[in-house]
Amino acid sequence: MKTHFLATALATLMAVSPAIAETLKMSHVRPQDTTVDVELRAFASAVSEATGGDLEIQLFPASALGDYTTVQERISVGALDMATQPAAAASDRRMQISSFPYMAETWAQARAVYGPGGVVRDVMTGLYSDQDITMLAAYPVYFGGIALNVENPDHASTAANGIKVRVPGIKSFQLTGEALGYIPSPIPFSEAFTAVQTGVVDGVIGSGAEGYYASFRDVTKTYIPANTHFEVWYMIISNESLAALSEEDQAALKEQAVTFEATRWEVAEADQARNEQRLVDDLGATVAKLSDEDLAAMSAKVRAEVWPAVLEDVGAEWGQAILDQVAAASN
């Protein structure tokens, strides 16, 4: 009798108690309240609503769970759930294709290459899959530029200028810095601000107006919108974490990721312009004026000098086939 009573009580308790939500931890690289943080919070709310509260996403801004290379490695082995961040080429050099310099030169070209159905988008999906990672969305950020804590009197020149700049530890960025006349110094992102602040380097290549405003605002006096590369991040999830979700929650998560990406493509170009203006209005920085001819000359030099070297690094035949597809998609 006692056993029957306890079993009945337990069944009743389970019936009236709310289900415990599944929580996924997501890392991203920007500080709290920056654009991507705000947009990811909206995404997390949309996922929660779409799943009736069954699935929650907990955000960890400012690389709180580790730098993006470490985070990608942890996602690959199932030690971390999710991230929205740049691709880490340290795990697979072919991932440099995502940040190839001057791959796209307009927003329309960028969308054709990196957006849904785009050549690079599809390639990156496969490269992530090789690491037991599912790409849920691409997140277009900006065209990259050069932030300096010193003056560069000839912004458009690609001649050697003696200015030392931090670059990511990725061959394409190092060679691009050299081709544009700078002295590149590979420094981890976590040490980059201090390096500029203390004069170890005079500026940064590898980010864009939004990134410099978010993370280098106190050491940016000049911004050169050289369109060095198109910055796109990827929303990724561990295959292990995805498989642990119900089919309904998986479907809802993927659907909200599609909406998240589509919304971002609609606002990204205006967001870039807004952040360039913030550098002027809030920091008093100078934003250099580059003509179409200036940008074309930079692009031509980098493509001639950098592309062959990076192609050798990623696999010449493999990389050239992708570049040929990109050229066809951009025309």
GROMACS .gro file of C-alpha atoms in nm, residues 78-250:
model
  173
   78GLY     CA    1   3.201   1.778  -2.791
   79ALA     CA    2   3.345   1.959  -2.488
   80LEU     CA    3   3.155   2.278  -2.575
   81ASP     CA    4   2.820   2.323  -2.748
   82MET     CA    5   2.818   2.626  -2.975
   83ALA     CA    6   2.994   2.939  -3.095
   84THR     CA    7   2.953   3.229  -3.335
   85GLN     CA    8   3.305   3.328  -3.439
   86PRO     CA    9   3.566   3.332  -3.716
   87ALA     CA   10   3.687   3.003  -3.859
   88ALA     CA   11   4.006   2.880  -3.691
   89ALA     CA   12   4.253   2.790  -3.963
   90ALA     CA   13   4.492   2.635  -3.710
   91SER     CA   14   4.276   2.324  -3.714
   92ASP     CA   15   4.268   2.303  -4.094
   93ARG     CA   16   4.472   2.538  -4.313
   94ARG     CA   17   4.209   2.512  -4.586
   95MET     CA   18   3.980   2.723  -4.366
   96GLN     CA   19   4.190   3.023  -4.475
   97ILE     CA   20   3.969   3.023  -4.784
   98SER     CA   21   3.705   3.199  -4.573
   99SER     CA   22   3.928   3.503  -4.514
  100PHE     CA   23   4.109   3.508  -4.849
  101PRO     CA   24   4.208   3.872  -4.916
  102TYR     CA   25   4.000   4.059  -5.171
  103MET     CA   26   3.786   3.752  -5.240
  104ALA     CA   27   3.485   3.984  -5.275
  105GLU     CA   28   3.490   4.355  -5.344
  106THR     CA   29   3.123   4.453  -5.305
  107TRP     CA   30   2.842   4.351  -5.073
  108ALA     CA   31   2.656   4.190  -5.363
  109GLN     CA   32   2.961   3.977  -5.443
  110ALA     CA   33   3.003   3.890  -5.075
  111ARG     CA   34   2.648   3.764  -5.051
  112ALA     CA   35   2.689   3.554  -5.365
  113VAL     CA   36   3.008   3.396  -5.227
  114TYR     CA   37   2.936   3.366  -4.853
  115GLY     CA   38   2.557   3.365  -4.838
  116PRO     CA   39   2.318   3.069  -4.875
  117GLY     CA   40   2.425   2.858  -5.171
  118GLY     CA   41   2.753   3.050  -5.201
  119VAL     CA   42   3.073   2.873  -5.302
  120VAL     CA   43   3.273   2.950  -4.988
  121ARG     CA   44   2.970   2.892  -4.769
  122ASP     CA   45   2.933   2.538  -4.905
  123VAL     CA   46   3.306   2.466  -4.878
  124MET     CA   47   3.315   2.582  -4.516
  125THR     CA   48   3.015   2.364  -4.433
  126GLY     CA   49   3.214   2.065  -4.552
  127LEU     CA   50   3.532   2.162  -4.368
  128TYR     CA   51   3.341   2.201  -4.042
  129SER     CA   52   3.172   1.868  -4.102
  130ASP     CA   53   3.515   1.706  -4.123
  131GLN     CA   54   3.566   1.822  -3.762
  132ASP     CA   55   3.233   1.685  -3.635
  133ILE     CA   56   3.083   2.033  -3.637
  134THR     CA   57   2.759   2.150  -3.798
  135MET     CA   58   2.742   2.502  -3.939
  136LEU     CA   59   2.403   2.655  -3.863
  137ALA     CA   60   2.451   2.999  -4.018
  138ALA     CA   61   2.700   3.242  -4.165
  139TYR     CA   62   2.723   3.585  -4.001
  140PRO     CA   63   2.847   3.863  -4.234
  141VAL     CA   64   3.034   4.122  -4.030
  142TYR     CA   65   3.214   4.378  -4.250
  143PHE     CA   66   3.485   4.444  -4.503
  144GLY     CA   67   3.815   4.463  -4.317
  145GLY     CA   68   4.049   4.759  -4.285
  146ILE     CA   69   4.357   4.889  -4.107
  147ALA     CA   70   4.350   5.065  -3.767
  148LEU     CA   71   4.654   5.269  -3.667
  149ASN     CA   72   4.765   5.444  -3.350
  150VAL     CA   73   4.991   5.664  -3.564
  151GLU     CA   74   4.949   5.869  -3.877
  152ASN     CA   75   5.004   5.721  -4.221
  153PRO     CA   76   5.044   6.021  -4.452
  154ASP     CA   77   4.976   5.822  -4.769
  155HIS     CA   78   4.680   5.595  -4.697
  156ALA     CA   79   4.655   5.457  -5.048
  157SER     CA   80   5.022   5.377  -5.103
  158THR     CA   81   5.138   5.016  -5.098
  159ALA     CA   82   5.506   5.112  -5.074
  160ALA     CA   83   5.698   5.012  -4.761
  161ASN     CA   84   5.604   5.255  -4.483
  162GLY     CA   85   5.786   5.117  -4.177
  163ILE     CA   86   5.464   5.087  -3.978
  164LYS     CA   87   5.442   4.768  -3.772
  165VAL     CA   88   5.098   4.610  -3.734
  166ARG     CA   89   4.953   4.315  -3.547
  167VAL     CA   90   4.805   4.048  -3.771
  168PRO     CA   91   4.636   3.718  -3.685
  169GLY     CA   92   4.856   3.410  -3.702
  170ILE     CA   93   4.717   3.328  -4.046
  171LYS     CA   94   4.939   3.336  -4.353
  172SER     CA   95   4.694   3.529  -4.570
  173PHE     CA   96   4.682   3.821  -4.325
  174GLN     CA   97   5.060   3.828  -4.280
  175LEU     CA   98   5.124   3.839  -4.653
  176THR     CA   99   4.849   4.095  -4.711
  177GLY     CA  100   5.009   4.326  -4.454
  178GLU     CA  101   5.341   4.302  -4.636
  179ALA     CA  102   5.184   4.359  -4.978
  180LEU     CA  103   5.017   4.678  -4.852
  181GLY     CA  104   5.349   4.813  -4.722
  182TYR     CA  105   5.330   4.727  -4.353
  183ILE     CA  106   5.551   4.518  -4.124
  184PRO     CA  107   5.325   4.236  -3.999
  185SER     CA  108   5.369   4.090  -3.652
  186PRO     CA  109   5.159   3.781  -3.566
  187ILE     CA  110   5.019   3.836  -3.215
  188PRO     CA  111   4.728   3.653  -3.044
  189PHE     CA  112   4.410   3.860  -3.029
  190SER     CA  113   4.413   3.851  -2.648
  191GLU     CA  114   4.747   4.035  -2.648
  192ALA     CA  115   4.682   4.270  -2.940
  193PHE     CA  116   4.540   4.571  -2.752
  194THR     CA  117   4.831   4.579  -2.508
  195ALA     CA  118   5.076   4.545  -2.796
  196VAL     CA  119   4.934   4.857  -2.961
  197GLN     CA  120   4.898   5.046  -2.633
  198THR     CA  121   5.262   4.986  -2.537
  199GLY     CA  122   5.400   5.057  -2.882
  200VAL     CA  123   5.511   4.704  -2.964
  201VAL     CA  124   5.310   4.756  -3.284
  202ASP     CA  125   5.157   5.069  -3.433
  203GLY     CA  126   4.823   4.925  -3.537
  204VAL     CA  127   4.617   4.627  -3.639
  205ILE     CA  128   4.519   4.444  -3.957
  206GLY     CA  129   4.261   4.169  -3.944
  207SER     CA  130   3.944   4.339  -3.826
  208GLY     CA  131   3.707   4.614  -3.942
  209ALA     CA  132   3.543   4.927  -3.807
  210GLU     CA  133   3.310   4.739  -3.571
  211GLY     CA  134   3.592   4.528  -3.432
  212TYR     CA  135   3.823   4.823  -3.383
  213TYR     CA  136   3.551   5.023  -3.212
  214ALA     CA  137   3.464   4.731  -2.985
  215SER     CA  138   3.816   4.622  -2.891
  216PHE     CA  139   4.068   4.891  -2.993
  217ARG     CA  140   3.879   5.215  -2.944
  218ASP     CA  141   4.142   5.372  -2.716
  219VAL     CA  142   4.429   5.309  -2.955
  220THR     CA  143   4.273   5.389  -3.294
  221LYS     CA  144   4.363   5.728  -3.439
  222THR     CA  145   4.339   5.642  -3.806
  223TYR     CA  146   4.117   5.392  -3.987
  224ILE     CA  147   4.186   5.294  -4.346
  225PRO     CA  148   3.887   5.113  -4.505
  226ALA     CA  149   4.105   4.912  -4.743
  227ASN     CA  150   3.854   4.625  -4.782
  228THR     CA  151   4.137   4.382  -4.704
  229HIS     CA  152   3.903   4.086  -4.667
  230PHE     CA  153   3.539   4.009  -4.610
  231GLU     CA  154   3.485   3.912  -4.248
  232VAL     CA  155   3.230   3.639  -4.197
  233TRP     CA  156   3.176   3.441  -3.880
  234TYR     CA  157   2.999   3.112  -3.849
  235MET     CA  158   2.740   2.988  -3.602
  236ILE     CA  159   2.854   2.634  -3.529
  237ILE     CA  160   2.741   2.352  -3.303
  238SER     CA  161   2.901   2.029  -3.194
  239ASN     CA  162   2.749   1.730  -3.373
  240GLU     CA  163   2.729   1.562  -3.035
  241SER     CA  164   2.530   1.849  -2.883
  242LEU     CA  165   2.299   1.869  -3.185
  243ALA     CA  166   2.230   1.494  -3.183
  244ALA     CA  167   2.136   1.509  -2.814
  245LEU     CA  168   1.839   1.736  -2.894
  246SER     CA  169   1.496   1.609  -2.990
  247GLU     CA  170   1.411   1.619  -3.360
  248GLU     CA  171   1.165   1.900  -3.292
  249ASP     CA  172   1.423   2.111  -3.110
  250GLN     CA  173   1.683   2.046  -3.380
   0.00000   0.00000   0.00000
